[in-house]
PDB file of C-alpha atoms in Angstrom:
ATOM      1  CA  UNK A 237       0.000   0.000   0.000  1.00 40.00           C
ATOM      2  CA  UNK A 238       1.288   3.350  -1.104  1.00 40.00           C
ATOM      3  CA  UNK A 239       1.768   5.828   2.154  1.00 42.00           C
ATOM      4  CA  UNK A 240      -1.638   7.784   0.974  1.00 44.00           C
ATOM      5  CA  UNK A 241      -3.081   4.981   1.166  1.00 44.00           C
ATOM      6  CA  UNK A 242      -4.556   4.602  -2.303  1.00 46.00           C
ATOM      7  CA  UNK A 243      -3.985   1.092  -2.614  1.00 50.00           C
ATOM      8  CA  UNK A 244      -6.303   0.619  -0.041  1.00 61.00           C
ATOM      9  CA  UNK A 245      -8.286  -2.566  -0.197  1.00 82.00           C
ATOM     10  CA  UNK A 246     -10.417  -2.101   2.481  1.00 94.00           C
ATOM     11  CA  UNK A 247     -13.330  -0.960   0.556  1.00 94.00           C
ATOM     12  CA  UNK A 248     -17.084  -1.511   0.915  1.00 94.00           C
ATOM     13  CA  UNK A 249     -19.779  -1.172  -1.240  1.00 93.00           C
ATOM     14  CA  UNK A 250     -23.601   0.108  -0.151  1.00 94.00           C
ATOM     15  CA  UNK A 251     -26.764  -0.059  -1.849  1.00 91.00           C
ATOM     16  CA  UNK A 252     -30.176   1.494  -0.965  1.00 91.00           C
ATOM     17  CA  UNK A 253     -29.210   4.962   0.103  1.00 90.00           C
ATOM     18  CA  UNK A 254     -31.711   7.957   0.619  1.00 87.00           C
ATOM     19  CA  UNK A 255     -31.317   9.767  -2.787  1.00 82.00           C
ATOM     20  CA  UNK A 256     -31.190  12.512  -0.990  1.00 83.00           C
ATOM     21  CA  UNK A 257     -28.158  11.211   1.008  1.00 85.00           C
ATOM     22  CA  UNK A 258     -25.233  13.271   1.685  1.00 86.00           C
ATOM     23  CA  UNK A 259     -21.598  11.855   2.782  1.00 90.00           C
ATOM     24  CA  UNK A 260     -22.207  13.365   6.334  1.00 90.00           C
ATOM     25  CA  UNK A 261     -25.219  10.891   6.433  1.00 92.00           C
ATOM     26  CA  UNK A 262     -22.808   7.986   5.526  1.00 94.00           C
ATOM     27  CA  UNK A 263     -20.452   9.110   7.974  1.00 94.00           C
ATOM     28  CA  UNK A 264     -22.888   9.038  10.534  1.00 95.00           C
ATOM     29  CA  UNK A 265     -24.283   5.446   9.264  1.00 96.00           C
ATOM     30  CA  UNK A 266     -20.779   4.082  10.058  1.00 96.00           C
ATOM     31  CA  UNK A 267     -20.602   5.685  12.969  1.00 94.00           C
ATOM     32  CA  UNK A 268     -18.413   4.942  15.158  1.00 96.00           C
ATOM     33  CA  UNK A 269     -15.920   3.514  12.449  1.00 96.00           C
ATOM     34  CA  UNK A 270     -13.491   5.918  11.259  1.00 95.00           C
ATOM     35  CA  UNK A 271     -13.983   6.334   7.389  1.00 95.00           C
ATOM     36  CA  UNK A 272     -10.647   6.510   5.290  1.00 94.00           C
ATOM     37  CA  UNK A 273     -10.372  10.528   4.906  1.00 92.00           C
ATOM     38  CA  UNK A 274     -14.148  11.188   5.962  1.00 92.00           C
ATOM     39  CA  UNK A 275     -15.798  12.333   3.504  1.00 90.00           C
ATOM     40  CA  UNK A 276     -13.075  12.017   1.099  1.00 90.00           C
ATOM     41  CA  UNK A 277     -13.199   7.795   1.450  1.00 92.00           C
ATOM     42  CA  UNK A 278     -17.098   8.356   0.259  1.00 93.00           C
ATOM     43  CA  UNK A 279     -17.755   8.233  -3.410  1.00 90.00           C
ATOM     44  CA  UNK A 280     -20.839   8.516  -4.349  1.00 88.00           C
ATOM     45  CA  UNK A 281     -21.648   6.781  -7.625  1.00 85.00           C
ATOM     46  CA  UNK A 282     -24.346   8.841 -10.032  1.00 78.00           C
ATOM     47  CA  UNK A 283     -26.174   8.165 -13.335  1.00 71.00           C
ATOM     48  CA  UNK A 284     -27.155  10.882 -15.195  1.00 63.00           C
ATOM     49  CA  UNK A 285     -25.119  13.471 -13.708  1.00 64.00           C
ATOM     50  CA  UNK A 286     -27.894  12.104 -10.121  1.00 72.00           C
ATOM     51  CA  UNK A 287     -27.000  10.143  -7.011  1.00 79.00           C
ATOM     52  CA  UNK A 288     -27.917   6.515  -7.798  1.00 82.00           C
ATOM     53  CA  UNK A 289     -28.201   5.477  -4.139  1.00 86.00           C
ATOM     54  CA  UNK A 290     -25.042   3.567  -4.392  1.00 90.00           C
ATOM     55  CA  UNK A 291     -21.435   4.623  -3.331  1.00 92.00           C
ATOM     56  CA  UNK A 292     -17.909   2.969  -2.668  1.00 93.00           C
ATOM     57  CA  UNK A 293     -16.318   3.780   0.942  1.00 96.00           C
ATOM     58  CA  UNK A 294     -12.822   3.640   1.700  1.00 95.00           C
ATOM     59  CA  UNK A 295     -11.361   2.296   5.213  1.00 96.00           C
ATOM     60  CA  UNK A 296      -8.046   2.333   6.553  1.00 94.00           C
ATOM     61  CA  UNK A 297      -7.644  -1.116   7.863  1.00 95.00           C
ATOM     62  CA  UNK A 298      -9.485  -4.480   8.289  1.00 94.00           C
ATOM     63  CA  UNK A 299     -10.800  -3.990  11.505  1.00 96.00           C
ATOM     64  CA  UNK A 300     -12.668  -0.926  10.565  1.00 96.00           C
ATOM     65  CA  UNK A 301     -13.945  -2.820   7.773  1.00 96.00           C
ATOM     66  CA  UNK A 302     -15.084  -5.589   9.220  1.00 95.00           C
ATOM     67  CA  UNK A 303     -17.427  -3.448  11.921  1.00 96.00           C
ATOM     68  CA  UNK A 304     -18.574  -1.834   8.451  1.00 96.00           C
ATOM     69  CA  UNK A 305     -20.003  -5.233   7.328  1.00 95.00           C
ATOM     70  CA  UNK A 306     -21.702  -5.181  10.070  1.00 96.00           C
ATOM     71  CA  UNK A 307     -23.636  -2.699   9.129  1.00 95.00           C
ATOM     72  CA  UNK A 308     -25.473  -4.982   6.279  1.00 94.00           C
ATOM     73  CA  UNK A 309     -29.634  -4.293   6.494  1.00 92.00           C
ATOM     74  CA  UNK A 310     -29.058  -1.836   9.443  1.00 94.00           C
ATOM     75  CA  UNK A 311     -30.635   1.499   8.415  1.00 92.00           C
ATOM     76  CA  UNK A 312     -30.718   4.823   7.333  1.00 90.00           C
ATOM     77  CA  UNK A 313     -34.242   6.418   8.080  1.00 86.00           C
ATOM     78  CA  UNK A 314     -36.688   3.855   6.999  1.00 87.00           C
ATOM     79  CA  UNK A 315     -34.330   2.477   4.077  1.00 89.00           C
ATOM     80  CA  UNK A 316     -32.149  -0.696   4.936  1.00 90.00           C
ATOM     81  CA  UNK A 317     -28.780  -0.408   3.479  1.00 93.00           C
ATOM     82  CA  UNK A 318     -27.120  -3.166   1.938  1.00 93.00           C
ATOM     83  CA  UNK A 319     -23.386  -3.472   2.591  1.00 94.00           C
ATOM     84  CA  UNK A 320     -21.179  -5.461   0.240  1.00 89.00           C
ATOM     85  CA  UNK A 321     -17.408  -6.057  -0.378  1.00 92.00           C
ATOM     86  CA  UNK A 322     -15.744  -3.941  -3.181  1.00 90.00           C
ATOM     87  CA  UNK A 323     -12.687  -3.912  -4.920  1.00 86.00           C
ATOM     88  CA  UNK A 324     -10.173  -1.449  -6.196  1.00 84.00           C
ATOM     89  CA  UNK A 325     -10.956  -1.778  -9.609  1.00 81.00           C
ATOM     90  CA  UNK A 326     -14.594  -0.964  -8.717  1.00 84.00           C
ATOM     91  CA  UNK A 327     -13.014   2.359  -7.240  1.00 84.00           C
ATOM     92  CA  UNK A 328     -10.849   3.331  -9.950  1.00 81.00           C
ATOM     93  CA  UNK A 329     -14.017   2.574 -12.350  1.00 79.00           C
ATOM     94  CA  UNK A 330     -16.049   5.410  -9.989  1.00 80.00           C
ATOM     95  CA  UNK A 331     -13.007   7.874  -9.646  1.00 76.00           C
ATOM     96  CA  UNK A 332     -12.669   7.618 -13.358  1.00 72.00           C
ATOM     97  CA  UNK A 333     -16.237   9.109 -13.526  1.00 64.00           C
ATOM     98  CA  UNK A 334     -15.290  11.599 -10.824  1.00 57.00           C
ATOM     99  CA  UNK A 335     -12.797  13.356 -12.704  1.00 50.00           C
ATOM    100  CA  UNK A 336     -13.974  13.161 -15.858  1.00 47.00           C
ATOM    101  CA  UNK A 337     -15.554  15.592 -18.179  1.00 43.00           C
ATOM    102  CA  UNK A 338     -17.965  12.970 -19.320  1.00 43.00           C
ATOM    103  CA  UNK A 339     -15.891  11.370 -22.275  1.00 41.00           C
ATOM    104  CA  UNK A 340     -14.619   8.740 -19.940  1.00 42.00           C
ATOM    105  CA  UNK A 341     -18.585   7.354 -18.629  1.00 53.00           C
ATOM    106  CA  UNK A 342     -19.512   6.949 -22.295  1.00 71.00           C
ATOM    107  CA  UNK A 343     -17.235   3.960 -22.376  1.00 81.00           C
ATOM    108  CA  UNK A 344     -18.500   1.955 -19.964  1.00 84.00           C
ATOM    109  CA  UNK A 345     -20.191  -1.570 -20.707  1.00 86.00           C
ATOM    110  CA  UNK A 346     -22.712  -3.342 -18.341  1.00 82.00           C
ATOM    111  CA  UNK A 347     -22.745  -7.072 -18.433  1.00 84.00           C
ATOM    112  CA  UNK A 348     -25.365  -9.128 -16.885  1.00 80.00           C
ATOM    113  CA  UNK A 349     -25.956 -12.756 -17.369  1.00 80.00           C
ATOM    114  CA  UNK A 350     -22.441 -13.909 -16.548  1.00 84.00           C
ATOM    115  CA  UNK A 351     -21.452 -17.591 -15.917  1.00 84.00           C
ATOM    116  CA  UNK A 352     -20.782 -17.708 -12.532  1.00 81.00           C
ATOM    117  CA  UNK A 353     -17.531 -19.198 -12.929  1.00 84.00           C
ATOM    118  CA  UNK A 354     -16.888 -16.422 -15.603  1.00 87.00           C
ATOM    119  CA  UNK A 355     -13.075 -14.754 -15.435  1.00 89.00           C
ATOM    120  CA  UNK A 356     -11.779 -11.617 -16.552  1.00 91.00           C
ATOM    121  CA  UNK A 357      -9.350 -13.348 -18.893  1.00 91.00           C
ATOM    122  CA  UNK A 358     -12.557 -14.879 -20.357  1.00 91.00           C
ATOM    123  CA  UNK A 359     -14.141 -10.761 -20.597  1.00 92.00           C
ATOM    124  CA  UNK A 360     -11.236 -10.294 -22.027  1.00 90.00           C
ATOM    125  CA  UNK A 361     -11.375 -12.979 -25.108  1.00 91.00           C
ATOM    126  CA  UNK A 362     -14.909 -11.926 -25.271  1.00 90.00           C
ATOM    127  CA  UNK A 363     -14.099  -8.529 -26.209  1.00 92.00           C
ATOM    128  CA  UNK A 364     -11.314  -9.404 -28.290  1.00 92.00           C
ATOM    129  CA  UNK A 365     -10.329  -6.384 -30.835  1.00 93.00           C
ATOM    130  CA  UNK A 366     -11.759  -4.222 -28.902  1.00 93.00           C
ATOM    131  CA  UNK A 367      -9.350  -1.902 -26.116  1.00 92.00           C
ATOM    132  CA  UNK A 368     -10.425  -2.196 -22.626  1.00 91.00           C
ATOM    133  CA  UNK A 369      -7.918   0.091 -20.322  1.00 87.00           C
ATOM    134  CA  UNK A 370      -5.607  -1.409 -17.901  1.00 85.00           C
ATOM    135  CA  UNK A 371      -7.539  -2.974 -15.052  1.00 82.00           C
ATOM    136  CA  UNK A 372     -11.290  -1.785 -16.697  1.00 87.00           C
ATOM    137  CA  UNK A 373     -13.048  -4.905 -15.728  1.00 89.00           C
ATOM    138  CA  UNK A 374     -14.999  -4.834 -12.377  1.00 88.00           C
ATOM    139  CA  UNK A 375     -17.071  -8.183 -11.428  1.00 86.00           C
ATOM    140  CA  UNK A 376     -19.576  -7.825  -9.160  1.00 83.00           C
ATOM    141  CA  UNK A 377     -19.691  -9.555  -5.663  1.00 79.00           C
ATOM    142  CA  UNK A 378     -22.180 -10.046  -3.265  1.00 74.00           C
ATOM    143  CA  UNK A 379     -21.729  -9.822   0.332  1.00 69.00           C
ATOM    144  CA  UNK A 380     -19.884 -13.177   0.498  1.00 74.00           C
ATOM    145  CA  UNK A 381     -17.311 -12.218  -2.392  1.00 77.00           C
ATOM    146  CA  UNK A 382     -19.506 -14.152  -4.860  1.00 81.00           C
ATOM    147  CA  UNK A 383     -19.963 -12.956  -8.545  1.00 83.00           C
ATOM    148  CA  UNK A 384     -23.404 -12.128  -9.001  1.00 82.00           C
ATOM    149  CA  UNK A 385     -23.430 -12.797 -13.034  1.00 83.00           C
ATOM    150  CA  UNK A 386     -22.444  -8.866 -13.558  1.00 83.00           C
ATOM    151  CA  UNK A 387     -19.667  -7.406 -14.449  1.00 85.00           C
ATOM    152  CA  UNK A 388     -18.729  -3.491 -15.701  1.00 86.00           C
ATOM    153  CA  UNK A 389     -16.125  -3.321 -18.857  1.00 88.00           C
ATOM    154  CA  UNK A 390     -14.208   0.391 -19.519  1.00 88.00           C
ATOM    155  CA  UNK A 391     -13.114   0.736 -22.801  1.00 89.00           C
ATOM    156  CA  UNK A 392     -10.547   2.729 -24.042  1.00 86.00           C
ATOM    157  CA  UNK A 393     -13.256   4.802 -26.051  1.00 86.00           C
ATOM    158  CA  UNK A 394     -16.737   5.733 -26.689  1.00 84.00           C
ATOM    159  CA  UNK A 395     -16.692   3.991 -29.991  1.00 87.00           C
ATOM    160  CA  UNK A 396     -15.453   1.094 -28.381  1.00 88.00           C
ATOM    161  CA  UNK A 397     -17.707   0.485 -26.098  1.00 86.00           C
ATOM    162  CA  UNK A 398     -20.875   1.248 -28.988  1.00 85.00           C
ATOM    163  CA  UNK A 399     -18.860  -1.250 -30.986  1.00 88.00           C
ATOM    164  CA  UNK A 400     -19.268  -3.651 -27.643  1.00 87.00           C
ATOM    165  CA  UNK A 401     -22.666  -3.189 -27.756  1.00 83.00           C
ATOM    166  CA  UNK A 402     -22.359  -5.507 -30.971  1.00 84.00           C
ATOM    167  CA  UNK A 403     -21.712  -8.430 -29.208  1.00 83.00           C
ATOM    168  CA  UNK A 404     -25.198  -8.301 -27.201  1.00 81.00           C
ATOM    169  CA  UNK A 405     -26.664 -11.970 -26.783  1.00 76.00           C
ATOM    170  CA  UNK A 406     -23.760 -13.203 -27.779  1.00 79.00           C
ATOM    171  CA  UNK A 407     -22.545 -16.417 -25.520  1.00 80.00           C
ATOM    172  CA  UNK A 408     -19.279 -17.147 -23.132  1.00 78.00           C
ATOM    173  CA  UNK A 409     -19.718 -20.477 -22.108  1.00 68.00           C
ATOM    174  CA  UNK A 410     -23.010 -21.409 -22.297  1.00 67.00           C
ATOM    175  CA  UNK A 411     -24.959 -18.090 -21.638  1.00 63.00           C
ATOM    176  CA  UNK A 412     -25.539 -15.257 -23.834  1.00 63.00           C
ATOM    177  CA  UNK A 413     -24.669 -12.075 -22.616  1.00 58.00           C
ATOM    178  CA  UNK A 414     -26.675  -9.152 -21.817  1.00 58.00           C
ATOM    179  CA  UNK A 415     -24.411  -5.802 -22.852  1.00 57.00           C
ATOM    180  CA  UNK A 416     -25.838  -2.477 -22.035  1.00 54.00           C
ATOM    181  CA  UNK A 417     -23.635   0.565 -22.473  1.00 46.00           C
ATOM    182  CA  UNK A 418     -23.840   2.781 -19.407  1.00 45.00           C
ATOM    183  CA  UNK A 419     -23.706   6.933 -19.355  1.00 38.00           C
ATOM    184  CA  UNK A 420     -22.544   6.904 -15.961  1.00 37.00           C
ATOM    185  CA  UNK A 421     -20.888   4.304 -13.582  1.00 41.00           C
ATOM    186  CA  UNK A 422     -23.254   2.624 -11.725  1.00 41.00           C
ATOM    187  CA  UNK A 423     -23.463  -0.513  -9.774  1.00 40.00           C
TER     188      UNK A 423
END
């Protein structure tokens, strides 16, 4: 891990926040755990330029993140919160939003319908011809670490990922793939 931390991989991932949700609410959800930077460990993940009621939070060790796990179904008003494992390439994916101007969230696949047992070397021979940027695939986990059959794919450009969009119902393995390009990251 870098000394600012950026390598962090103590990351979680929560679902069903108050749209109207600010990062002083999360901080006070996690309360008494000490979030990575305070606000600055909360990124809040949007579609549409909008707060999707989703958003990556960073913590500094694995104690801290293991009290945060905790915190699965607890709640924020009358809205459980789900509370999942993330990883950093699920981070990077958000930040690259972040600081975008809005070129980078136009490359941005959605795949749903994964094999379980699907890789990201196997993403990768999917997409063959295509450019996906370094470490641009993102499975997603459930709370156990399991791949849910989704996975998010950042290609190098916009016309990349439209030329993605091609491949829609085509198979890996046995299943055909559902490919949806994506405006903004989302989760």
């Amino acid at each position: 891990m870098g000394d600012d931390g950026s390598d962090s991989n103590y990351i979680i991932r929560v679902r069903g926040l108050p749209w109207s949700c600010t990062e002083e609410e999360i901080l006070k959800f996690f309360d008494p755990i000490e979030v990575k930077g305070g606000v600055d460990g909360i990124h809040l993940a949007t579609k549409d330029g909008r707060f999707n009621g989703e958003a990556l939070i960073e913590f500094d060790n694995a104690e801290d993140f293991a009290e945060a796990e905790k915190k699965h179904n607890k709640h924020i008003g009358r809205r459980y919160i789900e509370v999942f494992p993330a990883n950093k390439n699920e981070l990077d994916l958000l930040r690259q939003g972040e600081n975008s101007s809005g070129d980078t969230d136009d490359s941005c696949v959605r795949l749903r319908g994964l094999p379980f047992h699907c890789s990201k070397e196997e993403i990768y021979q999917f997409f063959s011809g295509l450019d996906i940027v370094p470490n641009g695939i993102a499975m997603v986990t459930d709370f156990q670490g399991r791949t849910t059959g989704e996975a998010f794919v950042q290609f190098d450009t916009k016309a990349g990922a439209e030329k993605a969009q091609d491949r829609h119902k085509e198979k890996i393995g046995h299943r055909w793939e559902l490919i949806t390009l994506r405006i903004a990251i989302t989760w």
